[in-house]
Tab-separated table of N, CA and C in Angstrom:
chain	number	residue	atom	x	y	z
A	1	MET	N	-27.507	-71.737	-45.510
A	1	MET	CA	-28.794	-71.502	-45.353
A	1	MET	C	-29.237	-71.577	-44.004
A	2	GLU	N	-29.781	-70.694	-43.455
A	2	GLU	CA	-30.148	-70.709	-41.893
A	2	GLU	C	-31.565	-71.516	-41.717
A	3	LEU	N	-31.142	-72.226	-40.708
A	3	LEU	CA	-32.341	-73.228	-40.327
A	3	LEU	C	-33.372	-72.550	-39.434
A	4	HIS	N	-34.687	-72.907	-39.563
A	4	HIS	CA	-35.686	-72.210	-38.915
A	4	HIS	C	-35.598	-72.938	-37.611
A	5	PRO	N	-35.922	-72.191	-36.349
A	5	PRO	CA	-35.750	-72.836	-35.258
A	5	PRO	C	-36.656	-74.125	-34.745
A	6	VAL	N	-37.683	-74.294	-35.646
A	6	VAL	CA	-38.365	-75.505	-35.414
A	6	VAL	C	-37.807	-76.633	-35.946
A	7	GLU	N	-36.838	-76.587	-36.807
A	7	GLU	CA	-35.927	-77.482	-37.170
A	7	GLU	C	-35.125	-78.182	-36.155
A	8	ALA	N	-34.786	-77.169	-35.469
A	8	ALA	CA	-33.869	-77.617	-34.084
A	8	ALA	C	-34.590	-78.542	-33.220
A	9	VAL	N	-35.900	-78.024	-32.824
A	9	VAL	CA	-36.577	-78.730	-31.663
A	9	VAL	C	-37.530	-79.758	-32.163
A	10	ALA	N	-38.089	-79.775	-33.445
A	10	ALA	CA	-38.961	-80.750	-34.057
A	10	ALA	C	-38.542	-81.155	-35.393
A	11	PRO	N	-37.431	-81.842	-35.809
A	11	PRO	CA	-36.972	-81.912	-37.081
A	11	PRO	C	-37.721	-82.745	-37.972
A	12	GLY	N	-38.545	-83.791	-37.378
A	12	GLY	CA	-39.422	-84.662	-38.099
A	12	GLY	C	-40.571	-83.958	-38.663
A	13	LEU	N	-41.167	-82.998	-37.761
A	13	LEU	CA	-42.394	-82.255	-37.952
A	13	LEU	C	-41.882	-81.059	-39.088
A	14	ALA	N	-40.662	-80.579	-38.799
A	14	ALA	CA	-40.362	-79.524	-39.969
A	14	ALA	C	-40.203	-80.102	-41.301
A	15	ALA	N	-39.575	-81.364	-41.424
A	15	ALA	CA	-39.586	-82.027	-42.525
A	15	ALA	C	-40.864	-82.392	-43.178
A	16	ARG	N	-41.856	-82.631	-42.437
A	16	ARG	CA	-43.230	-82.842	-43.006
A	16	ARG	C	-43.908	-81.604	-43.486
A	17	ILE	N	-43.508	-80.623	-42.849
A	17	ILE	CA	-44.021	-79.223	-43.264
A	17	ILE	C	-43.326	-78.880	-44.574
A	18	ALA	N	-42.188	-79.110	-44.609
A	18	ALA	CA	-41.430	-78.682	-45.998
A	18	ALA	C	-41.871	-79.490	-47.177
A	19	GLY	N	-42.387	-80.685	-46.963
A	19	GLY	CA	-42.911	-81.396	-48.046
A	19	GLY	C	-44.415	-81.301	-48.192
A	20	ALA	N	-45.023	-80.437	-47.285
A	20	ALA	CA	-46.476	-80.246	-47.761
A	20	ALA	C	-46.989	-79.498	-48.632
A	21	GLU	N	-48.074	-79.714	-49.207
A	21	GLU	CA	-48.692	-78.790	-50.069
A	21	GLU	C	-49.000	-77.434	-49.327
A	22	PRO	N	-48.876	-76.211	-50.154
A	22	PRO	CA	-49.048	-74.915	-49.286
A	22	PRO	C	-50.411	-74.961	-48.605
A	23	GLY	N	-51.404	-75.218	-49.340
A	23	GLY	CA	-52.731	-75.311	-48.771
A	23	GLY	C	-52.777	-76.055	-47.386
A	24	ARG	N	-52.256	-77.361	-47.420
A	24	ARG	CA	-52.342	-78.090	-46.231
A	24	ARG	C	-51.325	-77.418	-45.158
A	25	ALA	N	-50.216	-76.862	-45.537
A	25	ALA	CA	-49.259	-76.255	-44.581
A	25	ALA	C	-50.088	-75.061	-43.924
A	26	ARG	N	-50.842	-74.364	-44.655
A	26	ARG	CA	-51.471	-73.169	-44.067
A	26	ARG	C	-52.580	-73.741	-42.962
A	27	THR	N	-53.309	-74.687	-43.377
A	27	THR	CA	-54.342	-75.417	-42.511
A	27	THR	C	-53.553	-75.737	-41.338
A	28	PHE	N	-52.436	-76.374	-41.304
A	28	PHE	CA	-51.748	-76.883	-40.264
A	28	PHE	C	-51.350	-75.665	-39.403
A	29	ALA	N	-50.779	-74.599	-40.081
A	29	ALA	CA	-50.379	-73.439	-39.295
A	29	ALA	C	-51.611	-72.910	-38.350
A	30	PHE	N	-52.706	-72.728	-39.037
A	30	PHE	CA	-53.931	-72.119	-38.099
A	30	PHE	C	-54.401	-73.317	-37.108
A	31	ARG	N	-54.291	-74.438	-37.346
A	31	ARG	CA	-54.573	-75.463	-36.410
A	31	ARG	C	-53.650	-75.584	-35.157
A	32	ALA	N	-52.367	-75.328	-35.637
A	32	ALA	CA	-51.281	-75.115	-34.471
A	32	ALA	C	-51.608	-74.001	-33.569
A	33	ALA	N	-52.168	-72.767	-34.256
A	33	ALA	CA	-52.245	-71.686	-33.520
A	33	ALA	C	-53.559	-71.879	-32.743
A	34	ARG	N	-54.561	-72.514	-33.105
A	34	ARG	CA	-55.562	-72.633	-32.326
A	34	ARG	C	-55.418	-73.608	-31.112
A	35	LEU	N	-54.499	-74.607	-31.206
A	35	LEU	CA	-54.044	-75.407	-30.235
A	35	LEU	C	-53.276	-74.734	-29.116
A	36	ALA	N	-52.346	-73.897	-29.741
A	36	ALA	CA	-51.528	-73.018	-28.741
A	36	ALA	C	-52.469	-72.098	-27.898
A	37	CYS	N	-53.552	-71.537	-28.617
A	37	CYS	CA	-54.462	-70.723	-27.807
A	37	CYS	C	-55.283	-71.502	-26.799
A	38	ALA	N	-55.653	-72.712	-27.280
A	38	ALA	CA	-56.275	-73.498	-26.319
A	38	ALA	C	-55.449	-73.957	-25.107
A	39	VAL	N	-54.471	-74.331	-25.320
A	39	VAL	CA	-53.441	-74.809	-24.365
A	39	VAL	C	-53.103	-73.782	-23.325
A	40	THR	N	-52.944	-72.523	-23.722
A	40	THR	CA	-52.579	-71.368	-22.910
A	40	THR	C	-53.886	-70.673	-22.344
A	41	ASN	N	-54.941	-70.938	-22.796
A	41	ASN	CA	-56.259	-70.226	-22.339
A	41	ASN	C	-56.281	-68.728	-22.836
A	42	VAL	N	-55.935	-68.434	-23.909
A	42	VAL	CA	-55.786	-67.122	-24.568
A	42	VAL	C	-57.245	-66.588	-24.304
A	43	GLN	N	-57.544	-65.491	-23.960
A	43	GLN	CA	-58.640	-64.647	-23.799
A	43	GLN	C	-58.968	-63.785	-24.700
A	44	ASP	N	-57.910	-63.365	-25.507
A	44	ASP	CA	-58.085	-62.043	-26.434
A	44	ASP	C	-58.880	-62.635	-27.681
A	45	ALA	N	-60.025	-61.828	-27.690
A	45	ALA	CA	-61.101	-62.205	-28.664
A	45	ALA	C	-60.679	-62.147	-30.114
A	46	ASN	N	-59.790	-61.141	-30.426
A	46	ASN	CA	-59.153	-60.790	-31.714
A	46	ASN	C	-58.216	-62.129	-32.160
A	47	ALA	N	-57.418	-62.411	-31.206
A	47	ALA	CA	-56.453	-63.604	-31.430
A	47	ALA	C	-57.272	-64.977	-31.710
A	48	LEU	N	-58.317	-65.074	-30.826
A	48	LEU	CA	-59.156	-66.443	-31.043
A	48	LEU	C	-59.817	-66.423	-32.312
A	49	GLU	N	-60.351	-65.231	-32.703
A	49	GLU	CA	-61.026	-65.234	-33.931
A	49	GLU	C	-60.153	-65.322	-35.162
A	50	VAL	N	-59.056	-64.731	-35.119
A	50	VAL	CA	-58.150	-65.031	-36.331
A	50	VAL	C	-57.695	-66.420	-36.310
A	51	ALA	N	-57.223	-67.003	-35.164
A	51	ALA	CA	-56.867	-68.483	-35.112
A	51	ALA	C	-57.966	-69.411	-35.593
A	52	ARG	N	-59.183	-68.986	-35.322
A	52	ARG	CA	-60.409	-69.866	-35.760
A	52	ARG	C	-60.555	-69.621	-37.254
A	53	GLY	N	-60.681	-68.495	-37.774
A	53	GLY	CA	-61.186	-68.065	-39.104
A	53	GLY	C	-60.090	-68.387	-39.975
A	54	GLY	N	-58.890	-68.460	-39.725
A	54	GLY	CA	-57.684	-68.741	-40.738
A	54	GLY	C	-57.772	-67.533	-41.849
A	55	LEU	N	-57.713	-68.128	-43.043
A	55	LEU	CA	-57.840	-67.026	-44.154
A	55	LEU	C	-59.148	-66.904	-44.595
A	56	GLN	N	-60.159	-67.382	-44.046
A	56	GLN	CA	-61.552	-67.251	-44.586
A	56	GLN	C	-61.779	-65.855	-44.364
A	57	ARG	N	-61.274	-65.185	-43.384
A	57	ARG	CA	-61.776	-63.738	-43.260
A	57	ARG	C	-60.358	-63.053	-42.712
A	58	TYR	N	-59.540	-62.731	-43.673
A	58	TYR	CA	-58.217	-62.047	-43.437
A	58	TYR	C	-58.542	-61.030	-42.409
A	59	PRO	N	-57.700	-60.892	-41.405
A	59	PRO	CA	-57.862	-59.613	-40.531
A	59	PRO	C	-57.629	-58.321	-41.018
A	60	GLU	N	-58.262	-57.396	-40.667
A	60	GLU	CA	-58.060	-55.833	-41.070
A	60	GLU	C	-56.726	-55.479	-40.447
A	61	ILE	N	-55.985	-54.548	-41.022
A	61	ILE	CA	-54.859	-53.923	-40.462
A	61	ILE	C	-54.952	-53.603	-39.057
A	62	ASP	N	-55.938	-52.946	-38.624
A	62	ASP	CA	-56.198	-52.583	-37.149
A	62	ASP	C	-56.024	-53.750	-36.373
A	63	GLU	N	-56.633	-54.888	-36.688
A	63	GLU	CA	-56.806	-56.165	-35.909
A	63	GLU	C	-55.439	-56.794	-35.922
A	64	LEU	N	-54.454	-56.557	-37.044
A	64	LEU	CA	-53.145	-57.165	-36.931
A	64	LEU	C	-52.318	-56.271	-36.085
A	65	VAL	N	-52.478	-55.075	-36.115
A	65	VAL	CA	-51.813	-54.049	-35.037
A	65	VAL	C	-52.163	-54.580	-33.590
A	66	GLN	N	-53.513	-54.688	-33.506
A	66	GLN	CA	-53.877	-55.094	-31.976
A	66	GLN	C	-53.106	-56.526	-31.822
A	67	LEU	N	-52.957	-57.518	-32.563
A	67	LEU	CA	-52.233	-58.657	-32.161
A	67	LEU	C	-50.922	-58.444	-32.018
A	68	TRP	N	-50.200	-57.622	-32.809
A	68	TRP	CA	-48.733	-57.268	-32.594
A	68	TRP	C	-48.467	-56.532	-31.388
A	69	ASP	N	-49.385	-55.453	-30.773
A	69	ASP	CA	-49.336	-54.880	-29.734
A	69	ASP	C	-49.551	-55.818	-28.379
A	70	LEU	N	-50.494	-56.629	-28.598
A	70	LEU	CA	-50.689	-57.615	-27.623
A	70	LEU	C	-49.525	-58.585	-27.421
A	71	GLU	N	-48.921	-59.099	-28.484
A	71	GLU	CA	-47.701	-59.822	-28.311
A	71	GLU	C	-46.538	-59.188	-27.736
A	72	ARG	N	-46.366	-57.916	-28.066
A	72	ARG	CA	-45.383	-56.887	-27.529
A	72	ARG	C	-45.553	-56.712	-25.955
A	73	GLU	N	-46.679	-56.567	-25.530
A	73	GLU	CA	-47.189	-56.239	-24.255
A	73	GLU	C	-46.769	-57.512	-23.404
A	74	LEU	N	-47.188	-58.686	-24.040
A	74	LEU	CA	-46.898	-59.872	-23.190
A	74	LEU	C	-45.486	-60.342	-23.270
A	75	ASP	N	-44.904	-60.022	-24.340
A	75	ASP	CA	-43.552	-60.337	-24.340
A	75	ASP	C	-42.695	-59.500	-23.324
A	76	ALA	N	-43.109	-58.235	-23.157
A	76	ALA	CA	-42.334	-57.381	-22.092
A	76	ALA	C	-42.792	-57.782	-20.734
A	77	ALA	N	-43.903	-58.070	-20.394
A	77	ALA	CA	-44.265	-58.868	-19.087
A	77	ALA	C	-43.429	-60.111	-18.947
A	78	CYS	N	-43.289	-60.924	-20.026
A	78	CYS	CA	-42.715	-62.281	-19.945
A	78	CYS	C	-41.067	-61.778	-19.615
A	79	GLU	N	-40.644	-60.790	-20.212
A	79	GLU	CA	-39.138	-60.679	-19.877
A	79	GLU	C	-39.053	-60.171	-18.557
A	80	ARG	N	-39.948	-59.277	-18.114
A	80	ARG	CA	-39.816	-58.749	-16.666
A	80	ARG	C	-39.765	-59.985	-15.711
A	81	GLU	N	-40.746	-60.997	-15.987
A	81	GLU	CA	-40.780	-62.257	-15.296
A	81	GLU	C	-39.543	-62.876	-15.270
A	82	LEU	N	-38.957	-63.108	-16.390
A	82	LEU	CA	-37.795	-63.947	-16.642
A	82	LEU	C	-36.579	-63.240	-16.023
A	83	GLU	N	-36.566	-61.852	-15.992
A	83	GLU	CA	-35.405	-61.327	-15.506
A	83	GLU	C	-35.385	-61.311	-13.844
A	84	ALA	N	-36.563	-61.475	-13.430
A	84	ALA	CA	-36.623	-61.697	-11.980
A	84	ALA	C	-36.482	-62.872	-11.503
A	85	ALA	N	-36.549	-64.008	-12.505
A	85	ALA	CA	-36.133	-65.327	-12.017
A	85	ALA	C	-34.904	-65.786	-12.520
A	86	SER	N	-34.158	-65.057	-13.548
A	86	SER	CA	-32.966	-65.509	-14.108
A	86	SER	C	-32.280	-64.320	-14.709
A	87	SER	N	-30.900	-64.624	-14.822
A	87	SER	CA	-30.099	-63.387	-15.518
A	87	SER	C	-29.853	-63.811	-16.859
A	88	ASP	N	-30.246	-65.040	-17.336
A	88	ASP	CA	-29.934	-65.512	-18.713
A	88	ASP	C	-31.096	-64.927	-19.775
A	89	LEU	N	-31.274	-63.594	-20.056
A	89	LEU	CA	-32.475	-63.527	-21.002
A	89	LEU	C	-32.100	-63.539	-22.371
A	90	TYR	N	-30.730	-63.775	-22.678
A	90	TYR	CA	-30.350	-63.705	-24.067
A	90	TYR	C	-30.738	-64.802	-24.851
A	91	ALA	N	-30.815	-66.008	-24.207
A	91	ALA	CA	-31.347	-67.255	-24.980
A	91	ALA	C	-32.107	-68.225	-24.098
A	92	PRO	N	-33.253	-67.725	-23.646
A	92	PRO	CA	-34.108	-68.515	-22.873
A	92	PRO	C	-34.574	-69.823	-23.638
A	93	SER	N	-34.508	-70.909	-22.818
A	93	SER	CA	-34.834	-72.174	-23.367
A	93	SER	C	-36.461	-72.281	-23.468
A	94	LEU	N	-36.977	-73.277	-24.341
A	94	LEU	CA	-38.290	-73.420	-24.324
A	94	LEU	C	-38.863	-73.758	-22.870
A	95	GLU	N	-38.182	-74.534	-22.077
A	95	GLU	CA	-38.791	-74.661	-20.771
A	95	GLU	C	-38.805	-73.390	-19.939
A	96	ASN	N	-37.890	-72.356	-20.041
A	96	ASN	CA	-37.961	-71.322	-19.455
A	96	ASN	C	-39.021	-70.422	-19.949
A	97	LEU	N	-39.264	-70.356	-21.252
A	97	LEU	CA	-40.447	-69.561	-21.828
A	97	LEU	C	-41.946	-70.113	-21.408
A	98	GLN	N	-41.858	-71.347	-20.900
A	98	GLN	CA	-43.113	-71.941	-20.560
A	98	GLN	C	-43.639	-71.650	-19.205
A	99	GLN	N	-42.585	-70.848	-18.437
A	99	GLN	CA	-42.953	-70.886	-16.847
A	99	GLN	C	-43.964	-69.840	-16.606
A	100	PRO	N	-43.574	-68.558	-16.955
A	100	PRO	CA	-44.621	-67.430	-16.613
A	100	PRO	C	-45.821	-67.475	-17.751
A	101	SER	N	-46.946	-67.204	-17.141
A	101	SER	CA	-48.187	-67.147	-17.898
A	101	SER	C	-47.975	-66.271	-19.113
A	102	GLU	N	-47.429	-65.062	-18.920
A	102	GLU	CA	-47.232	-64.214	-19.950
A	102	GLU	C	-46.465	-64.676	-21.067
A	103	CYS	N	-45.356	-65.333	-20.739
A	103	CYS	CA	-44.537	-66.105	-21.692
A	103	CYS	C	-45.452	-66.994	-22.584
A	104	VAL	N	-46.169	-67.831	-22.072
A	104	VAL	CA	-46.842	-68.821	-22.814
A	104	VAL	C	-47.916	-68.144	-23.764
A	105	GLU	N	-48.609	-67.243	-23.152
A	105	GLU	CA	-49.744	-66.365	-23.824
A	105	GLU	C	-49.115	-65.688	-24.991
A	106	ALA	N	-47.980	-65.164	-24.711
A	106	ALA	CA	-47.281	-64.354	-25.982
A	106	ALA	C	-46.947	-65.161	-26.996
A	107	ARG	N	-46.391	-66.569	-26.722
A	107	ARG	CA	-46.237	-67.269	-27.821
A	107	ARG	C	-47.340	-67.942	-28.469
A	108	ALA	N	-48.360	-68.009	-27.624
A	108	ALA	CA	-49.716	-68.447	-28.506
A	108	ALA	C	-50.147	-67.292	-29.508
A	109	VAL	N	-50.104	-66.052	-28.845
A	109	VAL	CA	-50.428	-64.829	-29.890
A	109	VAL	C	-49.311	-64.932	-31.045
A	110	ALA	N	-48.299	-65.121	-30.828
A	110	ALA	CA	-47.128	-65.151	-31.774
A	110	ALA	C	-47.520	-66.315	-32.790
A	111	ALA	N	-47.989	-67.516	-32.254
A	111	ALA	CA	-48.416	-68.408	-33.272
A	111	ALA	C	-49.539	-68.121	-34.270
A	112	VAL	N	-50.513	-67.382	-33.662
A	112	VAL	CA	-51.638	-66.750	-34.429
A	112	VAL	C	-50.911	-65.852	-35.464
A	113	ILE	N	-50.004	-65.007	-35.203
A	113	ILE	CA	-49.400	-63.935	-36.233
A	113	ILE	C	-48.490	-64.869	-37.127
A	114	ALA	N	-47.860	-65.796	-36.746
A	114	ALA	CA	-47.049	-66.594	-37.578
A	114	ALA	C	-47.782	-67.266	-38.531
A	115	ALA	N	-49.032	-67.701	-38.202
A	115	ALA	CA	-49.900	-68.457	-39.106
A	115	ALA	C	-50.311	-67.544	-40.400
A	116	LEU	N	-50.131	-66.320	-40.260
A	116	LEU	CA	-50.638	-65.225	-41.242
A	116	LEU	C	-49.398	-64.809	-42.115
A	117	SER	N	-48.329	-65.463	-41.899
A	117	SER	CA	-47.136	-65.272	-42.896
A	117	SER	C	-47.508	-65.536	-44.280
A	118	PRO	N	-47.029	-64.772	-45.162
A	118	PRO	CA	-47.457	-64.871	-46.574
A	118	PRO	C	-47.048	-66.358	-47.122
A	119	ASP	N	-45.813	-67.018	-46.884
A	119	ASP	CA	-45.539	-68.305	-47.434
A	119	ASP	C	-46.262	-69.183	-46.322
A	120	ALA	N	-46.958	-70.093	-46.961
A	120	ALA	CA	-47.552	-71.222	-46.083
A	120	ALA	C	-46.664	-72.032	-45.257
A	121	ARG	N	-45.618	-72.512	-45.811
A	121	ARG	CA	-44.763	-73.468	-45.317
A	121	ARG	C	-44.046	-72.514	-44.153
A	122	ASP	N	-43.669	-71.395	-44.286
A	122	ASP	CA	-43.134	-70.590	-43.105
A	122	ASP	C	-44.110	-70.230	-42.138
A	123	ALA	N	-45.381	-70.157	-42.447
A	123	ALA	CA	-46.446	-70.029	-41.628
A	123	ALA	C	-46.399	-71.234	-40.698
A	124	ALA	N	-46.586	-72.271	-41.303
A	124	ALA	CA	-46.626	-73.614	-40.598
A	124	ALA	C	-45.439	-73.743	-39.679
A	125	ARG	N	-44.338	-73.573	-40.239
A	125	ARG	CA	-42.937	-73.597	-39.241
A	125	ARG	C	-42.989	-72.674	-38.168
A	126	GLY	N	-43.434	-71.433	-38.365
A	126	GLY	CA	-43.547	-70.443	-37.419
A	126	GLY	C	-44.574	-70.820	-36.399
A	127	ALA	N	-45.709	-70.886	-36.762
A	127	ALA	CA	-46.758	-71.440	-35.831
A	127	ALA	C	-46.415	-72.734	-34.895
A	128	THR	N	-45.861	-73.719	-35.582
A	128	THR	CA	-45.339	-74.829	-34.808
A	128	THR	C	-44.419	-74.472	-33.834
A	129	TYR	N	-43.561	-73.731	-34.074
A	129	TYR	CA	-42.284	-73.330	-33.096
A	129	TYR	C	-42.976	-72.677	-32.112
A	130	GLU	N	-43.850	-71.624	-32.340
A	130	GLU	CA	-44.461	-70.864	-31.296
A	130	GLU	C	-45.445	-71.779	-30.357
A	131	ALA	N	-46.057	-72.776	-31.048
A	131	ALA	CA	-47.129	-73.643	-30.366
A	131	ALA	C	-46.195	-74.492	-29.350
A	132	LEU	N	-45.036	-74.978	-29.786
A	132	LEU	CA	-44.164	-75.792	-28.883
A	132	LEU	C	-43.701	-74.836	-27.723
A	133	ALA	N	-43.396	-73.401	-27.996
A	133	ALA	CA	-42.895	-72.642	-27.006
A	133	ALA	C	-43.901	-72.424	-25.990
A	134	ALA	N	-45.290	-72.322	-26.458
A	134	ALA	CA	-46.363	-71.999	-25.638
A	134	ALA	C	-46.815	-73.180	-24.738
A	135	GLY	N	-46.046	-74.423	-24.951
A	135	GLY	CA	-46.298	-75.606	-24.079
A	135	GLY	C	-47.177	-76.755	-24.747
A	136	CYS	N	-47.376	-76.532	-25.973
A	136	CYS	CA	-48.184	-77.784	-26.772
A	136	CYS	C	-47.213	-78.918	-26.870
A	137	ASP	N	-47.875	-80.025	-26.759
A	137	ASP	CA	-46.982	-81.334	-26.730
A	137	ASP	C	-46.799	-81.709	-28.093
A	138	GLY	N	-45.406	-81.891	-28.351
A	138	GLY	CA	-45.073	-82.322	-29.712
A	138	GLY	C	-45.690	-83.501	-30.097
A	139	ARG	N	-46.186	-84.360	-29.419
A	139	ARG	CA	-46.832	-85.482	-29.987
A	139	ARG	C	-48.312	-85.033	-30.415
A	140	THR	N	-48.825	-84.158	-29.846
A	140	THR	CA	-50.250	-83.509	-30.093
A	140	THR	C	-50.028	-83.035	-31.575
A	141	LEU	N	-49.088	-82.269	-31.696
A	141	LEU	CA	-48.742	-81.543	-33.096
A	141	LEU	C	-48.531	-82.565	-34.077
A	142	GLU	N	-47.749	-83.745	-33.718
A	142	GLU	CA	-47.634	-84.719	-34.806
A	142	GLU	C	-48.752	-85.333	-35.150
A	143	GLU	N	-49.680	-85.622	-34.205
A	143	GLU	CA	-50.900	-86.143	-34.507
A	143	GLU	C	-51.868	-85.149	-35.364
A	144	LEU	N	-51.703	-84.022	-35.119
A	144	LEU	CA	-52.422	-82.977	-36.014
A	144	LEU	C	-51.910	-82.985	-37.314
A	145	ALA	N	-50.442	-83.106	-37.584
A	145	ALA	CA	-49.978	-83.225	-38.795
A	145	ALA	C	-50.335	-84.496	-39.455
A	146	ASP	N	-50.729	-85.685	-38.716
A	146	ASP	CA	-50.970	-86.829	-39.437
A	146	ASP	C	-52.425	-86.798	-39.998
A	147	GLN	N	-53.187	-85.847	-39.339
A	147	GLN	CA	-54.578	-85.628	-39.819
A	147	GLN	C	-54.709	-84.787	-41.074
A	148	ILE	N	-53.683	-83.925	-41.114
A	148	ILE	CA	-53.627	-82.885	-42.284
A	148	ILE	C	-52.737	-83.286	-43.452
A	149	PHE	N	-51.597	-83.626	-43.174
A	149	PHE	CA	-50.673	-84.130	-44.150
A	149	PHE	C	-50.912	-85.355	-44.717
């Protein structure tokens, strides 16, 4: 069985997510996404609305497409920035991803998208990993988990 990347960077948090009730895992996913958006100062209204609203108002298909397009655009800008700074594009570390603003914003948008995953625990794992990649402090995510789990 393949490990989720969050299990490598935050194994304690990943274990807490694995043992969480699906509803609480989903809540955590959206709170992690909101935190990532706040930390990176995401300005995209669609991403902010989805992160804030959670599943209370599931986004329409065109809103999801806009989020995916935004993430792709930011990822492309991030790759260009990383390419200019380093030749190691194949496996950039969390630290490298946190350097250019396009990279951290892309990860925050990815956290919002991850929070929408059909499986609540996968959503929480994905949003957590992306939040960490966006520069969220692991201790802050642990405190958030303490409130929810």
